[in-house]
Amino acid sequence: MNFLTIFARNLKQGPQTEAFPLGPAFTPDRLRGRIEFKAESCEGCRICERVCPANAIRFAKTPDGMTFDCWHNTCVFCGNCEFYCPTDAIHQTNDWDLSHVNADKFDMVEHGLIPNQTCVDCGATALNTAPMVKNAKPPLSAEEYTELRARCPKCRAKYLKNRKVPA
Amino acid sequence: MGLIPDFKQIATRSPWIYRINAGSCNGCDVEMATTALIPRYDIERLGCQYCGSPKHADIVLISGPLTVRVKDAVLRMYEEIPDPKVTVAVGVCPISGGIFRESYAVLAPIDQYIPIDVNVPGCPPRPQAIIAGVAKAIAIWRERL
Ligand code: SF4
Ligand code: SF4
Ligand code: SF4
């Protein structure tokens, strides 16, 4: 390519410099950025805590239920947690702008709470986690799902066992 | 009398950047080099320029978890940078230790040894994130000057 072609191409394309910070930044949709947690679809299996190489995720039992905390300042954006999560409870957004002043260092946390509930059958206190029903056949209807969710793990197992499955 | 305010106004337009590698894996250093040196990100639009000596620096970017071996050299280098300076921790390593957290060989978090002003988490952070961090640092630096 001779210099005239390059000259013509550069004239047509304009500068290659990104507009950021004076304009919007180019962000791919699948960029692996900040972790987001949805407590309502979490099964409470704690796989994410186990597979996290940077120990960024911590679950803790509190009187109100189980809390989830992910500290963005030690997360390495590897995506292990999302990969191993059986539901879509944890996922990586494409938000990359996490810069902050040092005073906010310990506020860079994704927090979630899986609340306690009272089982509608036996009255025991158990976590209101999403039921593990991926392999249930036939798939649960919306009402069945709500009924199942309102129970403790033992009563959930019973419920699934006694469920009428059409032949 | 009038000279100093004028000088301040001119000086605050062009902070010079210095980069300290405190035992980083080189991931963050590559991103910092990308941020400053290639026309696609071009941090010189903010008036910033890399300088080769800590004595000329205004904003210092630190990457890496501060390994035990490199600690004295880093502290010595940091002392050489004239005040007022603004420190930016690039990557999760200096902020918390990141993937190397709680290792016997690293002394992270680095703010136990060096006052840090701005954190840019990521492993490594993308160039745009570093630019955002530097922009915050420039704002702090203007206040200090
Ligand atoms: S977020 Fe996913 S992997 Fe983590 S405990 Fe909840 S369901 Fe399990
Ligand atoms: S992306 Fe990786 S480092 Fe970050 S929370 Fe998930 S598993 Fe941990
Ligand atoms: S934050 Fe990640 S990329 Fe940067 S120095 Fe540490 S390990 Fe390397």
GROMACS .gro file of N, CA, C and O in nm, chain A residues 58-112:
model
  220
   58ARG      N    1  -1.806  -1.384   4.997
   58ARG     CA    2  -1.822  -1.439   5.131
   58ARG      C    3  -1.969  -1.448   5.166
   58ARG      O    4  -2.043  -1.351   5.151
   59PHE      N    5  -2.010  -1.564   5.210
   59PHE     CA    6  -2.144  -1.581   5.263
   59PHE      C    7  -2.133  -1.581   5.415
   59PHE      O    8  -2.035  -1.631   5.470
   60ALA      N    9  -2.234  -1.528   5.482
   60ALA     CA   10  -2.231  -1.530   5.628
   60ALA      C   11  -2.372  -1.550   5.679
   60ALA      O   12  -2.468  -1.497   5.623
   61LYS      N   13  -2.383  -1.628   5.785
   61LYS     CA   14  -2.514  -1.650   5.847
   61LYS      C   15  -2.541  -1.538   5.944
   61LYS      O   16  -2.459  -1.507   6.030
   62THR      N   17  -2.656  -1.474   5.930
   62THR     CA   18  -2.695  -1.368   6.023
   62THR      C   19  -2.835  -1.404   6.074
   62THR      O   20  -2.899  -1.494   6.019
   63PRO      N   21  -2.883  -1.334   6.177
   63PRO     CA   22  -3.018  -1.365   6.227
   63PRO      C   23  -3.127  -1.348   6.120
   63PRO      O   24  -3.231  -1.414   6.126
   64ASP      N   25  -3.104  -1.261   6.019
   64ASP     CA   26  -3.207  -1.238   5.917
   64ASP      C   27  -3.199  -1.337   5.801
   64ASP      O   28  -3.289  -1.341   5.717
   65GLY      N   29  -3.091  -1.410   5.791
   65GLY     CA   30  -3.076  -1.500   5.678
   65GLY      C   31  -2.929  -1.511   5.643
   65GLY      O   32  -2.842  -1.492   5.727
   66MET      N   33  -2.904  -1.538   5.515
   66MET     CA   34  -2.765  -1.552   5.473
   66MET      C   35  -2.727  -1.433   5.386
   66MET      O   36  -2.799  -1.399   5.292
   67THR      N   37  -2.617  -1.370   5.418
   67THR     CA   38  -2.575  -1.255   5.339
   67THR      C   39  -2.469  -1.296   5.239
   67THR      O   40  -2.392  -1.388   5.261
   68PHE      N   41  -2.471  -1.226   5.127
   68PHE     CA   42  -2.370  -1.245   5.022
   68PHE      C   43  -2.293  -1.116   5.009
   68PHE      O   44  -2.353  -1.009   5.006
   69ASP      N   45  -2.161  -1.125   5.004
   69ASP     CA   46  -2.080  -1.006   4.981
   69ASP      C   47  -1.972  -1.038   4.880
   69ASP      O   48  -1.904  -1.140   4.892
   70CYS      N   49  -1.960  -0.952   4.781
   70CYS     CA   50  -1.851  -0.967   4.685
   70CYS      C   51  -1.775  -0.835   4.684
   70CYS      O   52  -1.833  -0.730   4.654
   71TRP      N   53  -1.647  -0.841   4.720
   71TRP     CA   54  -1.568  -0.718   4.726
   71TRP      C   55  -1.503  -0.697   4.591
   71TRP      O   56  -1.417  -0.774   4.550
   72HIS      N   57  -1.544  -0.589   4.522
   72HIS     CA   58  -1.492  -0.565   4.387
   72HIS      C   59  -1.342  -0.537   4.387
   72HIS      O   60  -1.277  -0.550   4.286
   73ASN      N   61  -1.291  -0.497   4.504
   73ASN     CA   62  -1.149  -0.461   4.508
   73ASN      C   63  -1.057  -0.581   4.520
   73ASN      O   64  -0.936  -0.564   4.527
   74THR      N   65  -1.112  -0.701   4.523
   74THR     CA   66  -1.022  -0.816   4.517
   74THR      C   67  -1.067  -0.914   4.409
   74THR      O   68  -0.993  -1.006   4.375
   75CYS      N   69  -1.184  -0.890   4.352
   75CYS     CA   70  -1.233  -0.973   4.241
   75CYS      C   71  -1.143  -0.952   4.120
   75CYS      O   72  -1.108  -0.840   4.087
   76VAL      N   73  -1.105  -1.061   4.054
   76VAL     CA   74  -1.017  -1.048   3.939
   76VAL      C   75  -1.092  -1.065   3.806
   76VAL      O   76  -1.031  -1.085   3.703
   77PHE      N   77  -1.226  -1.060   3.812
   77PHE     CA   78  -1.308  -1.064   3.690
   77PHE      C   79  -1.284  -1.191   3.607
   77PHE      O   80  -1.285  -1.186   3.485
   78CYS      N   81  -1.259  -1.302   3.675
   78CYS     CA   82  -1.226  -1.424   3.601
   78CYS      C   83  -1.352  -1.491   3.547
   78CYS      O   84  -1.346  -1.565   3.450
   79GLY      N   85  -1.466  -1.470   3.611
   79GLY     CA   86  -1.590  -1.530   3.562
   79GLY      C   87  -1.616  -1.671   3.611
   79GLY      O   88  -1.713  -1.733   3.571
   80ASN      N   89  -1.531  -1.722   3.700
   80ASN     CA   90  -1.555  -1.856   3.755
   80ASN      C   91  -1.690  -1.867   3.823
   80ASN      O   92  -1.761  -1.965   3.804
   81CYS      N   93  -1.724  -1.766   3.902
   81CYS     CA   94  -1.848  -1.773   3.979
   81CYS      C   95  -1.968  -1.784   3.886
   81CYS      O   96  -2.056  -1.867   3.906
   82GLU      N   97  -1.968  -1.703   3.780
   82GLU     CA   98  -2.080  -1.708   3.686
   82GLU      C   99  -2.083  -1.843   3.615
   82GLU      O  100  -2.189  -1.901   3.593
   83PHE      N  101  -1.966  -1.895   3.580
   83PHE     CA  102  -1.958  -2.021   3.507
   83PHE      C  103  -2.014  -2.135   3.590
   83PHE      O  104  -2.086  -2.222   3.539
   84TYR      N  105  -1.985  -2.138   3.719
   84TYR     CA  106  -2.027  -2.251   3.802
   84TYR      C  107  -2.162  -2.231   3.868
   84TYR      O  108  -2.217  -2.326   3.923
   85CYS      N  109  -2.217  -2.112   3.865
   85CYS     CA  110  -2.346  -2.088   3.929
   85CYS      C  111  -2.455  -2.165   3.855
   85CYS      O  112  -2.469  -2.150   3.734
   86PRO      N  113  -2.529  -2.252   3.927
   86PRO     CA  114  -2.630  -2.331   3.859
   86PRO      C  115  -2.750  -2.249   3.811
   86PRO      O  116  -2.823  -2.294   3.724
   87THR      N  117  -2.772  -2.133   3.870
   87THR     CA  118  -2.881  -2.046   3.824
   87THR      C  119  -2.817  -1.922   3.763
   87THR      O  120  -2.698  -1.919   3.740
   88ASP      N  121  -2.897  -1.820   3.740
   88ASP     CA  122  -2.837  -1.696   3.686
   88ASP      C  123  -2.819  -1.594   3.798
   88ASP      O  124  -2.822  -1.474   3.775
   89ALA      N  125  -2.799  -1.644   3.921
   89ALA     CA  126  -2.797  -1.553   4.035
   89ALA      C  127  -2.677  -1.459   4.036
   89ALA      O  128  -2.685  -1.347   4.083
   90ILE      N  129  -2.565  -1.507   3.985
   90ILE     CA  130  -2.447  -1.422   3.987
   90ILE      C  131  -2.404  -1.404   3.843
   90ILE      O  132  -2.401  -1.499   3.766
   91HIS      N  133  -2.380  -1.281   3.803
   91HIS     CA  134  -2.330  -1.265   3.668
   91HIS      C  135  -2.246  -1.140   3.655
   91HIS      O  136  -2.252  -1.049   3.737
   92GLN      N  137  -2.164  -1.137   3.551
   92GLN     CA  138  -2.074  -1.026   3.530
   92GLN      C  139  -2.137  -0.927   3.436
   92GLN      O  140  -2.176  -0.963   3.325
   93THR      N  141  -2.150  -0.804   3.481
   93THR     CA  142  -2.201  -0.700   3.394
   93THR      C  143  -2.085  -0.646   3.311
   93THR      O  144  -1.970  -0.681   3.335
   94ASN      N  145  -2.114  -0.561   3.216
   94ASN     CA  146  -2.003  -0.502   3.139
   94ASN      C  147  -1.964  -0.364   3.193
   94ASN      O  148  -1.909  -0.283   3.122
   95ASP      N  149  -1.996  -0.341   3.321
   95ASP     CA  150  -1.959  -0.214   3.383
   95ASP      C  151  -1.812  -0.222   3.428
   95ASP      O  152  -1.776  -0.304   3.509
   96TRP      N  153  -1.729  -0.137   3.371
   96TRP     CA  154  -1.585  -0.144   3.401
   96TRP      C  155  -1.537  -0.027   3.482
   96TRP      O  156  -1.428  -0.028   3.535
   97ASP      N  157  -1.617   0.078   3.495
   97ASP     CA  158  -1.567   0.198   3.561
   97ASP      C  159  -1.585   0.187   3.712
   97ASP      O  160  -1.684   0.230   3.768
   98LEU      N  161  -1.486   0.126   3.776
   98LEU     CA  162  -1.494   0.105   3.920
   98LEU      C  163  -1.397   0.195   3.996
   98LEU      O  164  -1.377   0.176   4.115
   99SER      N  165  -1.335   0.290   3.926
   99SER     CA  166  -1.234   0.371   3.995
   99SER      C  167  -1.302   0.455   4.103
   99SER      O  168  -1.413   0.503   4.087
  100HIS      N  169  -1.234   0.469   4.216
  100HIS     CA  170  -1.293   0.540   4.329
  100HIS      C  171  -1.181   0.597   4.415
  100HIS      O  172  -1.067   0.552   4.406
  101VAL      N  173  -1.215   0.694   4.499
  101VAL     CA  174  -1.113   0.747   4.590
  101VAL      C  175  -1.094   0.648   4.704
  101VAL      O  176  -1.184   0.570   4.736
  102ASN      N  177  -0.977   0.655   4.765
  102ASN     CA  178  -0.939   0.551   4.861
  102ASN      C  179  -1.033   0.544   4.981
  102ASN      O  180  -1.047   0.440   5.044
  103ALA      N  181  -1.101   0.655   5.012
  103ALA     CA  182  -1.191   0.653   5.127
  103ALA      C  183  -1.307   0.557   5.104
  103ALA      O  184  -1.365   0.504   5.200
  104ASP      N  185  -1.343   0.533   4.977
  104ASP     CA  186  -1.457   0.444   4.947
  104ASP      C  187  -1.415   0.300   4.928
  104ASP      O  188  -1.494   0.217   4.884
  105LYS      N  189  -1.291   0.272   4.961
  105LYS     CA  190  -1.234   0.140   4.932
  105LYS      C  191  -1.322   0.024   4.978
  105LYS      O  192  -1.346  -0.071   4.906
  106PHE      N  193  -1.372   0.035   5.101
  106PHE     CA  194  -1.446  -0.078   5.156
  106PHE      C  195  -1.596  -0.069   5.129
  106PHE      O  196  -1.673  -0.150   5.177
  107ASP      N  197  -1.636   0.033   5.051
  107ASP     CA  198  -1.777   0.039   5.011
  107ASP      C  199  -1.800  -0.026   4.876
  107ASP      O  200  -1.915  -0.034   4.829
  108MET      N  201  -1.694  -0.070   4.812
  108MET     CA  202  -1.708  -0.128   4.679
  108MET      C  203  -1.750  -0.274   4.692
  108MET      O  204  -1.675  -0.366   4.660
  109VAL      N  205  -1.871  -0.293   4.740
  109VAL     CA  206  -1.917  -0.427   4.772
  109VAL      C  207  -2.052  -0.451   4.707
  109VAL      O  208  -2.137  -0.362   4.706
  110GLU      N  209  -2.069  -0.569   4.651
  110GLU     CA  210  -2.201  -0.611   4.606
  110GLU      C  211  -2.261  -0.692   4.720
  110GLU      O  212  -2.206  -0.793   4.761
  111HIS      N  213  -2.373  -0.643   4.771
  111HIS     CA  214  -2.430  -0.705   4.890
  111HIS      C  215  -2.566  -0.765   4.856
  111HIS      O  216  -2.641  -0.710   4.777
  112GLY      N  217  -2.595  -0.878   4.914
  112GLY     CA  218  -2.725  -0.939   4.894
  112GLY      C  219  -2.766  -1.015   5.019
  112GLY      O  220  -2.681  -1.050   5.102
   0.00000   0.00000   0.00000
